[in-house]
XYZ file of C-alpha atoms in Angstrom:
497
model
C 11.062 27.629 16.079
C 13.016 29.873 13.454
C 11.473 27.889 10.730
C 8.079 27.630 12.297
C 7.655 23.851 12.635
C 5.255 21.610 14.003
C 6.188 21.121 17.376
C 4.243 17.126 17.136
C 6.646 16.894 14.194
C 9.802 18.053 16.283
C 8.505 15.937 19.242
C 8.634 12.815 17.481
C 11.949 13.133 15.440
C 13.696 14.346 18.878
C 12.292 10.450 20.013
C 13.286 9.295 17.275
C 16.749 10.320 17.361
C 16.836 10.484 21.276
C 17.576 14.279 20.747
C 16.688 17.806 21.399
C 18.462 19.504 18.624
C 16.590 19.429 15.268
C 20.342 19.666 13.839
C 21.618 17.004 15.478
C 18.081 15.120 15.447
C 18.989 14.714 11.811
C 23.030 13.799 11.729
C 22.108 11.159 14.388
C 19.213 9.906 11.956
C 21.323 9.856 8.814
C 24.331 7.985 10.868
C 21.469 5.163 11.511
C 20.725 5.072 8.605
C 23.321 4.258 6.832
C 23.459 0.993 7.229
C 21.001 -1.849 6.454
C 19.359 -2.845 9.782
C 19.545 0.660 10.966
C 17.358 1.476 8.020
C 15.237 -1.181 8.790
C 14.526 0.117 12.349
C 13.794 3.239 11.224
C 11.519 2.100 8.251
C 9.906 0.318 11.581
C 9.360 3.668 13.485
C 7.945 5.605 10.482
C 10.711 7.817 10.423
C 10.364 8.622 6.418
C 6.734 10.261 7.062
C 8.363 12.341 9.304
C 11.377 13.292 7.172
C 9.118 14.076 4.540
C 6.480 16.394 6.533
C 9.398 18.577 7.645
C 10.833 18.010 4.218
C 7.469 20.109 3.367
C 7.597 22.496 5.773
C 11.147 24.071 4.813
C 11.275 26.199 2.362
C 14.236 27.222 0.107
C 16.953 29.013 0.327
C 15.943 30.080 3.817
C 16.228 26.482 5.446
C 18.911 24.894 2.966
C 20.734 23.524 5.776
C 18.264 21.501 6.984
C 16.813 20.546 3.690
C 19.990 19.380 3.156
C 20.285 16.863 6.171
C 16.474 15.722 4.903
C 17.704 14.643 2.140
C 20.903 12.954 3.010
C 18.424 11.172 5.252
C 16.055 10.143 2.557
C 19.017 9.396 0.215
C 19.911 6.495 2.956
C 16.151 5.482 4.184
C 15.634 4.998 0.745
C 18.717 2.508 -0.207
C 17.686 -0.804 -0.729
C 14.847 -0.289 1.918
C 11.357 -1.453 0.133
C 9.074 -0.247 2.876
C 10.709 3.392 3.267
C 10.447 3.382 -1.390
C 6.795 2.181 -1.221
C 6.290 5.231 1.306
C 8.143 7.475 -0.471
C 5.853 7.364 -3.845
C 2.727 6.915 -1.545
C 3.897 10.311 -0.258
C 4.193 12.017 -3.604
C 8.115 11.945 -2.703
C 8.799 12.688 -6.129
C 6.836 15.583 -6.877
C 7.880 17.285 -3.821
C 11.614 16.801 -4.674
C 10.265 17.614 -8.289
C 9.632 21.188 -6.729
C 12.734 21.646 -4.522
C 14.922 20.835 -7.983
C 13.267 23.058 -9.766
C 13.679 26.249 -7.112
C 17.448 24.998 -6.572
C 18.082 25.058 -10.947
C 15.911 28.448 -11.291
C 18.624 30.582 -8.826
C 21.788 32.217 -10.725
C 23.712 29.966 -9.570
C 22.334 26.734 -9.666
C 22.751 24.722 -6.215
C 24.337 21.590 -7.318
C 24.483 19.788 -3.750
C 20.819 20.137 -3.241
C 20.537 19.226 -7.179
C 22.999 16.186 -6.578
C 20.948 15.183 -3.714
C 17.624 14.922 -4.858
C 18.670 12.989 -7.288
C 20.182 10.318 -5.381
C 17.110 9.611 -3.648
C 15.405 9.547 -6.948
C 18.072 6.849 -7.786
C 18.148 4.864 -4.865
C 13.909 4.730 -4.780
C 14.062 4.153 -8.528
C 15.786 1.222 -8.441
C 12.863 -0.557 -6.223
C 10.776 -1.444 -9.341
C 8.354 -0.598 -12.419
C 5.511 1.294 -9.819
C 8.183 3.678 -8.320
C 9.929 4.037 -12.023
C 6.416 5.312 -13.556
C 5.984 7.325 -10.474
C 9.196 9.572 -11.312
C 8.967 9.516 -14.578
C 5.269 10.639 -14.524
C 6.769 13.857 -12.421
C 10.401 14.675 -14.330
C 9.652 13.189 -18.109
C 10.441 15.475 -20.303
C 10.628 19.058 -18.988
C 12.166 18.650 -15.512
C 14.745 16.152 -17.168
C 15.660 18.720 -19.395
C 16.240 21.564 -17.060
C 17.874 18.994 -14.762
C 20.440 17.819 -17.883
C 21.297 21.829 -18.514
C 23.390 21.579 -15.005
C 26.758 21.713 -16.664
C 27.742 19.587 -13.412
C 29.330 16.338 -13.483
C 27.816 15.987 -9.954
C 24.302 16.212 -11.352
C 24.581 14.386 -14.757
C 26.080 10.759 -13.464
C 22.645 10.274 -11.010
C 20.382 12.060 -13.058
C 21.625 9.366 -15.944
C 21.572 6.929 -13.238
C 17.830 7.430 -13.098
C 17.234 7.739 -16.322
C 18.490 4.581 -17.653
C 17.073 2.403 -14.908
C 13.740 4.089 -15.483
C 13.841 2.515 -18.852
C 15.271 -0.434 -17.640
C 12.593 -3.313 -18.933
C 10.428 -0.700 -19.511
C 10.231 -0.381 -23.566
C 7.491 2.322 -23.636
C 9.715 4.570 -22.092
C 12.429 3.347 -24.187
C 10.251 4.682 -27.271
C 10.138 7.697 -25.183
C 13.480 8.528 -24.780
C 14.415 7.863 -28.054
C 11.646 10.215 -29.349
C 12.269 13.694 -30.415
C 11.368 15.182 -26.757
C 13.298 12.375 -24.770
C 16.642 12.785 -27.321
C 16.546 16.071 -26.260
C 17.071 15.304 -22.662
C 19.802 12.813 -23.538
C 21.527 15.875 -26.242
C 21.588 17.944 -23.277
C 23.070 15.216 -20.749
C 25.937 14.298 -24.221
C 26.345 18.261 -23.868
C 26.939 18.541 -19.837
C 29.326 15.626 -20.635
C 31.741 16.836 -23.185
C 31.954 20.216 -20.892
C 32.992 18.515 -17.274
C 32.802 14.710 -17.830
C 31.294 11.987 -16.490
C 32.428 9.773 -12.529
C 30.297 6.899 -13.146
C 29.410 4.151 -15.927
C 25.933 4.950 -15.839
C 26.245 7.835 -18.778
C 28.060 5.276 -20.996
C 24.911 2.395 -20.126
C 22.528 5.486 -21.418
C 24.399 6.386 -24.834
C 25.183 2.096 -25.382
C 20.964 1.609 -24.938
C 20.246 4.185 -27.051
C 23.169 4.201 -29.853
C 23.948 0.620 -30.260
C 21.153 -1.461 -28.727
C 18.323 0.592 -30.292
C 19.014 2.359 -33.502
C 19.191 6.197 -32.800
C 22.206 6.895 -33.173
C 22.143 8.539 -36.021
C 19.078 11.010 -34.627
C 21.243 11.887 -31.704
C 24.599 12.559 -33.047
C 22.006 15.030 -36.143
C 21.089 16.920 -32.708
C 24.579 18.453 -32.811
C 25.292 19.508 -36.127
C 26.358 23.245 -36.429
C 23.944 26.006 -37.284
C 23.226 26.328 -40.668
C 25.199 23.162 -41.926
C 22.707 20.229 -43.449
C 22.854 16.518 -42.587
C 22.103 14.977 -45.807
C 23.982 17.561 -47.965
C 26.633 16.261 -50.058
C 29.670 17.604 -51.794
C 30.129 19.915 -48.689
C 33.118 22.269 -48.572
C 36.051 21.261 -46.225
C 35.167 23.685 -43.224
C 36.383 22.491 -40.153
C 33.043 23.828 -38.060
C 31.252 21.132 -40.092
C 31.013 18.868 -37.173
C 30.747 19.918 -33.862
C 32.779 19.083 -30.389
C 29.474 17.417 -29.008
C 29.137 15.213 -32.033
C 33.132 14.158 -31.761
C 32.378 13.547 -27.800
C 29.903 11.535 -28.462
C 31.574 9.466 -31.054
C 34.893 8.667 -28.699
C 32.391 7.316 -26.133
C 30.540 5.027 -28.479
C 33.918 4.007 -29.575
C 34.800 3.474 -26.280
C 31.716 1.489 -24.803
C 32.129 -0.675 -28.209
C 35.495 -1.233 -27.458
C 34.890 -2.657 -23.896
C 32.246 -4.500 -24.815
C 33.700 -6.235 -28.251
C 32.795 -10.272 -26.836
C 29.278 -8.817 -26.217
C 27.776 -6.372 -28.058
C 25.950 -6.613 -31.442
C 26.429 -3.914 -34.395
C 23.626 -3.199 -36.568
C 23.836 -2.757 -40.284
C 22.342 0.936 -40.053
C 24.564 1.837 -37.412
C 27.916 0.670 -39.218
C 26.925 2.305 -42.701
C 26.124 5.177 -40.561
C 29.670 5.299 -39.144
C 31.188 4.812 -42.306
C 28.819 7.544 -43.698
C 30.483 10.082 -41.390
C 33.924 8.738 -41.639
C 33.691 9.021 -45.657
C 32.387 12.874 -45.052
C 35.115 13.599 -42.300
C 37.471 12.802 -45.243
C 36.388 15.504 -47.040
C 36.146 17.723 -44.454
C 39.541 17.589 -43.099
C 42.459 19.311 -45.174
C 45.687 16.521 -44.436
C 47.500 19.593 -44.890
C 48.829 19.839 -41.340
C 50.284 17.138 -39.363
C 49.103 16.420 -36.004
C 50.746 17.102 -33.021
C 48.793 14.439 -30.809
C 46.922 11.484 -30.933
C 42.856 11.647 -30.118
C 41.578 13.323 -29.348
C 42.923 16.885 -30.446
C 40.595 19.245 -29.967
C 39.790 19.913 -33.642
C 36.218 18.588 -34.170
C 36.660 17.382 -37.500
C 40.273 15.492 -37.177
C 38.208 14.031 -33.921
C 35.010 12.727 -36.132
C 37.570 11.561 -38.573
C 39.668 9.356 -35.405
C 36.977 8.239 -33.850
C 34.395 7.008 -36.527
C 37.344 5.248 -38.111
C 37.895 3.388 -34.406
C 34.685 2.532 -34.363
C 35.156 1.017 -37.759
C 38.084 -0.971 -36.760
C 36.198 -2.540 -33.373
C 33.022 -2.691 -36.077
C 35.472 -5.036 -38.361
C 37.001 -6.619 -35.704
C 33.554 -8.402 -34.556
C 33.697 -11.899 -37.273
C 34.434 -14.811 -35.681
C 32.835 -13.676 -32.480
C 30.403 -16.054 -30.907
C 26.392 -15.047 -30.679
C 27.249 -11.791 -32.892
C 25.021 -13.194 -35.466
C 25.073 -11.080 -37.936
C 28.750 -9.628 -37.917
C 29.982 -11.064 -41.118
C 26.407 -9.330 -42.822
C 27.817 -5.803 -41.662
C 31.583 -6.158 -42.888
C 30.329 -7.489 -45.564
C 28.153 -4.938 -46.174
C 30.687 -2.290 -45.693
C 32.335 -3.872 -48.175
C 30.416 -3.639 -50.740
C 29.236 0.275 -49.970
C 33.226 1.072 -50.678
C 35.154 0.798 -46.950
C 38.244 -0.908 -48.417
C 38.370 1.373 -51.956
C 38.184 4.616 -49.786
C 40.855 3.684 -47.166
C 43.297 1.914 -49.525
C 42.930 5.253 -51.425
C 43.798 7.420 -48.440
C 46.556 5.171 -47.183
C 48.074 5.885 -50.387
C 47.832 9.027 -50.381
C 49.920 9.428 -47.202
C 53.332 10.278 -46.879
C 55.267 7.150 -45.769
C 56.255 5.987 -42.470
C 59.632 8.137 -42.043
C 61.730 4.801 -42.107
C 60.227 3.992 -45.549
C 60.709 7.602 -46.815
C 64.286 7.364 -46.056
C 64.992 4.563 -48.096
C 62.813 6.084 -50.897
C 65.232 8.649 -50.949
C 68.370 6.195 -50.804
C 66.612 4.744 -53.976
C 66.270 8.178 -55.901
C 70.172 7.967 -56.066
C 69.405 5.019 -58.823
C 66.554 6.334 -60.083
C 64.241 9.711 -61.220
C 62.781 11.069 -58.245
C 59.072 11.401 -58.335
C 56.961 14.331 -58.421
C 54.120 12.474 -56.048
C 52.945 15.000 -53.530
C 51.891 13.382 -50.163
C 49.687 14.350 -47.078
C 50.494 14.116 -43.747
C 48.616 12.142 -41.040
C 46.426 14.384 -39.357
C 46.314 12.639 -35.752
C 49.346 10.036 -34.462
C 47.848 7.125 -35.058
C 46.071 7.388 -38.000
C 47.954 5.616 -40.273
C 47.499 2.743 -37.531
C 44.233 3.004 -37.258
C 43.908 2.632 -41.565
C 46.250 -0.585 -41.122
C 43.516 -1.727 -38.691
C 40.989 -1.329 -40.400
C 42.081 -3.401 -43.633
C 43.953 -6.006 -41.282
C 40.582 -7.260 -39.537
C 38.812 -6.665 -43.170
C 40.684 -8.904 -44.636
C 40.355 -11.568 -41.725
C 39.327 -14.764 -43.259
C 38.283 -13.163 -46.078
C 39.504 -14.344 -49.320
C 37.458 -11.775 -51.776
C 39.262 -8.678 -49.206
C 42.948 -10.657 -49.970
C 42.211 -10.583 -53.552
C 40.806 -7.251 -54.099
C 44.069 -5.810 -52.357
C 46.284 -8.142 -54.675
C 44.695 -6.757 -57.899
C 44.556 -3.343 -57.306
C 47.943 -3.805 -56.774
C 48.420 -2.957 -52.672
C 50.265 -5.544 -51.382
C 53.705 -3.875 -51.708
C 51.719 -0.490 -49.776
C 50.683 -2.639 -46.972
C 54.157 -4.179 -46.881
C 55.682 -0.698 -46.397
C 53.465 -0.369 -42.892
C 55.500 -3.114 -41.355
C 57.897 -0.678 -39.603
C 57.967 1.267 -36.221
C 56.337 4.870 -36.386
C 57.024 7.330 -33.632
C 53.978 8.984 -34.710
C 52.013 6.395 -34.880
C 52.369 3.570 -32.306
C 51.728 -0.233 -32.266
C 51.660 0.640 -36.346
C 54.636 -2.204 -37.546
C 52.459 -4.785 -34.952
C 48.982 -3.617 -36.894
C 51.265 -3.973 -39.881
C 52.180 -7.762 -39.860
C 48.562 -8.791 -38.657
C 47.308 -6.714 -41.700
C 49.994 -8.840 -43.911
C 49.644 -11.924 -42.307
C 45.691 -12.076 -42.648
C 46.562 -11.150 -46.488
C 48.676 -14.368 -46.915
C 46.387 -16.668 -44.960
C 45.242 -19.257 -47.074
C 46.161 -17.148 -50.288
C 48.143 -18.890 -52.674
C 47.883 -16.847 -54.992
C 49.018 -13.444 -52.518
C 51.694 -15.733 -51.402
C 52.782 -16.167 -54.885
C 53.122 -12.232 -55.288
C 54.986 -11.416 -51.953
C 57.555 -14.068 -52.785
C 57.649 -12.553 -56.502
C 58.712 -9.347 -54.937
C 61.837 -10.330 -53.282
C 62.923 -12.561 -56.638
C 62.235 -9.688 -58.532
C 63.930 -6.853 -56.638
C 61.496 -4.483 -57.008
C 61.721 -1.200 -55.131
C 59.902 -2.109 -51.907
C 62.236 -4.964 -51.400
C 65.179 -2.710 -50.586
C 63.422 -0.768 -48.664
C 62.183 -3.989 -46.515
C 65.710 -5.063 -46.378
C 67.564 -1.780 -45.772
C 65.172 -2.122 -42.190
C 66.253 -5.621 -41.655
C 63.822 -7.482 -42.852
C 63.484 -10.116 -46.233
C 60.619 -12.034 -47.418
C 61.009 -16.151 -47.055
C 58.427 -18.904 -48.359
C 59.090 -22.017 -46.548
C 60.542 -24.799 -48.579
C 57.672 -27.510 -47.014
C 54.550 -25.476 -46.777
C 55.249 -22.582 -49.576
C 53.750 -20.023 -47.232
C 55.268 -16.616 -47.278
C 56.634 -14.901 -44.300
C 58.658 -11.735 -43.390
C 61.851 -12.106 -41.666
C 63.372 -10.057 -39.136
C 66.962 -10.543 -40.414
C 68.776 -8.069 -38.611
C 68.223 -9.978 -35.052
C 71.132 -12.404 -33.916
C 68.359 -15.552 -34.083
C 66.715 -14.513 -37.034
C 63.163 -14.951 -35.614
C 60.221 -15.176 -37.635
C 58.492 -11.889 -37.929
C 55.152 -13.165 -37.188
C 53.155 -12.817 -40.777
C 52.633 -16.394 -41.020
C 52.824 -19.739 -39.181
């Protein structure tokens, strides 16, 4: 009576429900419906007209509690239930919950359990087929998705990306949609609510893997989030570390992360690995190696985080020959290649300051000889070192031009030196050896110059063998290997077979 409701309408929920409280009408309701044949008894009655008349009649904030209960009571009619999701579009469901969202997201403080609600019946009535999919995204595409995606609330973005994604679910003109310049904006907004209070369900990473790895825009998304004032296509840019921004790091350590899960299969375009490598080659420049890094990834510096994550990406990118159905994974190393990948990294890793074990015997060394005057940087992230080693290990996979390359330019003894434990950089002596051991594979000729290096002396070998471990080609096959030496059983060390 408070709320002024059609008594008919009362009448026939209190039968429903076989009660006289409108309150309790509802509780008993959901409770029914909450499982499958209570929804289909209910479906039977006509309960969702009902729900959706007094759904109507309540207005907000006034009746909030009871618009709550409606929709808890939709959210379950609607699960699974065809006849209660045909009903609900007949209804003009959606534009009715379209209006409710929009007075709950218009208040100071938005009401994210109304918010989170609606959307969970758009969800569960979304997922019923292409008719109801059009319906909602007739009503929400683009504005009401955008204002929806501002909710900084983790309880608002994982449904609202639930609905999203299954809207354009075998639907490729809403596909083009989303991926144009009003439907990326949606999505920048949903990569922004993300990086602020995270995401509960997989649904947010199925969005960003559509969009940035099965279609090819990820380039246009991650250009959404470049700082004010900074260009995407400028070059020789000065090394500020506001270049990138935290967004476009978020949104790079959960493509590296979806690729990562999904390495047996997931396909990497051309565009998107020279795109990668195109950020990776500018977060060089961009971050000073003056300071070394306290943590591993991420670290809250935007730049160091572009620089970790686009060269993990790399790695996974590198890691994908030999897979089966990725049929064009050698074409993209390949082409990497050739655009400079191994050049730039084999120029950083020498430019870094040695693993501390390999310093040390550097130093024991300079008692012999002159010490040098070579300045080195520090590794701006643990791991990053590792993460280099990665990188050239899986490049050079197989690959006999990669083995070569890394022979002439004189590298082998630098790759060699990463064979050792790092605190500061884990896993790095196990990256190490598979690096080194994909170098000898099949390489005569690299064989050749690893064993040269121990019958010469030269300065790596001490260092190798001041951390227990000597280079041995086997007397039948005349394949190098490194030798743990310092171990009572003298077991082989894992660089060749």
């Amino acid at each position: 009576m408070e709320l002024s409701l059609p008594e008919d309408l009362l009448q026939l929920l209190f039968r429903a429900s076989k009660s006289y409280d409108l309150k309790e009408a509802l509780e008993i309701l959901i409770e029914t419906s909450r499982i499958d044949d209570g929804r289909a008894n209910l479906a039977a009655k006509d309960v969702l007209p009902l729900v959706l008349k007094l759904f109507k009649s309540i207005s907000y904030p006034s009746g909030d509690q009871f618009l709550t209960l409606s929709l808890k009571l939709l959210r379950n009619l609607c699960a699974g239930e065809i006849t209660n999701q045909n009903c609900f579009v007949a209804l003009n469901g959606p534009e009715m919950v379209s209006t409710l969202l929009r007075s709950a997201g218009l208040v100071y403080e938005p009401d994210y359990g109304i918010i989170r609600l609606g959307l969970q019946v758009l969800a569960n009535v979304s997922l019923a087929g292409e008719k109801h999919q059009q319906a909602i995204w007739h009503w929400f595409f683009p504005d009401e998705f955008v204002v929806l995606a501002k909710n900084r609330s983790q309880s608002t973005c994982d449904p609202l990306c639930m609905i999203i994604y299954t809207c354009c679910d075998g639907n490729p003109g809403f596909v083009l949609e989303l991926c144009g310049d009003r439907g990326l904006a949606i999505v920048a907004e949903i990569v922004r609510t993300a990086s602020v209070v995270g995401y509960g369900e997989d649904w947010f990473k199925l969005l960003l893997s559509r969009i940035c790895l099965e279609e090819e825009y990820f380039y246009k998304l991650f250009s959404c989030f470049y700082c004010a004032g900074d260009s995407e296509n400028s070059e020789g840019i000065s090394s500020s570390s506001d270049l990138f921004s935290t967004e476009q790091a978020y949104l790079l350590s959960t493509v590296s992360e979806i690729l990562n899960e999904r390495l047996e299969d997931i396909s990497v375009s051309i565009d998107f690995a020279l795109c990668v490598f195109g950020i990776f080659k500018r977060s060089v420049g961009v971050v000073d190696f003056v300071s070394r890094g306290n943590s591993g990834l991420p670290t809250g510096s935007a730049a160091v985080d572009v620089l970790g994550y686009s060269l993990t990406i790399l790695r996974d990118t590198c890691a994908l020959h030999g897979k089966g159905g990725l049929y064009h994974s050698v074409d993209v190393v390949d082409t990497l290649l050739s655009n400079g990948l191994l050049e730039l990294l084999l120029f950083v890793l020498h430019d870094l300051e040695p693993p501390p074990m390999i310093k040390k015997a550097m130093k024991q060394n300079e008692n012999h000889e002159p010490a040098s005057s070579r300045s080195y940087k520090p590794c701006p992230y643990k791991g990053f070192r590792r993460d280099i080693v990665a990188v050239i290990g899986n490049c050079a996979f197989q690959r006999n031009n990669v083995q070569d390359e890394i022979r002439q330019k004189d590298m082998i003894p630098l790759l060699l030196q990463q064979c050792v434990t790092d605190e500061d950089n884990p896993f790095l002596r196990e990256w190490g050896l598979w690096c080194v051991r994909n170098l000898l594979e099949g390489n005569v000729e690299n064989q050749k110059a690893v064993a040269e290096l121990e019958l010469q002396g030269t300065v790596q070998v001490p260092e190798l063998s001041g951390l227990g471990l000597r280079v041995e080609v086997d007397s039948n096959t005349r394949r190098a290997r490194l030798v743990n030496v310092s171990s009572t059983d003298d077991k082989d060390a894992s660089l060749g077979s």
